[in-house]
Short mmCIF file of C-alpha atoms in Angstrom, two decimals:
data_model
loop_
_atom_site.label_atom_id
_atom_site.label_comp_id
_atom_site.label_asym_id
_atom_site.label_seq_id
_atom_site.Cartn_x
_atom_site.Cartn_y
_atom_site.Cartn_z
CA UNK A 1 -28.30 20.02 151.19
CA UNK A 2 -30.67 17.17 151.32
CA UNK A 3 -33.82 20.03 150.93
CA UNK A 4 -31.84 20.68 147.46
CA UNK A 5 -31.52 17.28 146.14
CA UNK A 6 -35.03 16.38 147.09
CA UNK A 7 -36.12 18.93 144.58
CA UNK A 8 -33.48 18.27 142.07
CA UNK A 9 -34.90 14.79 141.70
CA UNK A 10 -38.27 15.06 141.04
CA UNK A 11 -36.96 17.05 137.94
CA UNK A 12 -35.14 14.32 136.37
CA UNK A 13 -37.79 12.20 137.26
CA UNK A 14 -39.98 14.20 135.11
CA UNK A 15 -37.69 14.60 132.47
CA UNK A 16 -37.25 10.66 132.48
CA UNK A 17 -40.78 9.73 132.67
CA UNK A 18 -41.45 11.45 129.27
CA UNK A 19 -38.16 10.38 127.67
CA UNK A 20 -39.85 7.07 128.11
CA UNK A 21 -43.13 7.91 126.55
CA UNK A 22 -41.85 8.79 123.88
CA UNK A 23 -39.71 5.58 123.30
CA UNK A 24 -42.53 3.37 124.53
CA UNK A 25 -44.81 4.70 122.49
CA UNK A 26 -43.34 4.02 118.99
CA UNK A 27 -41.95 1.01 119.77
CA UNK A 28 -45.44 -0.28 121.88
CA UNK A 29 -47.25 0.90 118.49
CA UNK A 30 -47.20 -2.43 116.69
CA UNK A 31 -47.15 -4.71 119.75
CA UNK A 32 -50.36 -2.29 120.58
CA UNK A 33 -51.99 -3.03 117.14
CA UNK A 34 -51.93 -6.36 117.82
CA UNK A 35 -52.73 -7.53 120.86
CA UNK A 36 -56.08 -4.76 119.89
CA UNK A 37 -56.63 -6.94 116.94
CA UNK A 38 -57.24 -10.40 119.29
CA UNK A 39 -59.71 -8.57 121.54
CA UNK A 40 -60.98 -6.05 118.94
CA UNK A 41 -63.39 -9.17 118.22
CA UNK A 42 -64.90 -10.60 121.02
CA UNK A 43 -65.18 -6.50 122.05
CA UNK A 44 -68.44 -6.83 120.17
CA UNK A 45 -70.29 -9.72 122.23
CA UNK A 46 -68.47 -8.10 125.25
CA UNK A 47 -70.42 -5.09 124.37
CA UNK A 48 -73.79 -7.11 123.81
CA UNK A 49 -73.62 -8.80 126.89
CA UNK A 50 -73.20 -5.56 129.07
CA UNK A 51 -76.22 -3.99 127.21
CA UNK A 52 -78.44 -6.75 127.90
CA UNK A 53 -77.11 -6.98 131.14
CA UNK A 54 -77.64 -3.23 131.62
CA UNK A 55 -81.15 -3.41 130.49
#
């Protein structure tokens, strides 16, 4: 009994965990966008500074 329901879960589980993909991921779209658009522009000196760091 418990065996059975041990694997039952994990198939829900799965089932669940891409139902909520898929709703996070339209509705995280345009909070997404712009919290990228803030650090879209210090990405630039970030980038600088690791190259010179780098070389």
């Amino acid at each position: 009994s418990p065996e059975s329901e041990a694997l039952v879960t994990p198939t829900p589980s799965s089932v669940a965990s891409a139902s909520r993909s898929r709703t996070v991921r339209p509705y995280r779209s345009p909070e997404v966008e712009d919290v990228i658009e803030e650090p879209d522009v210090p990405e630039p000196e970030a980038l600088k500074d690791e190259r010179s760091v780098l070389r």
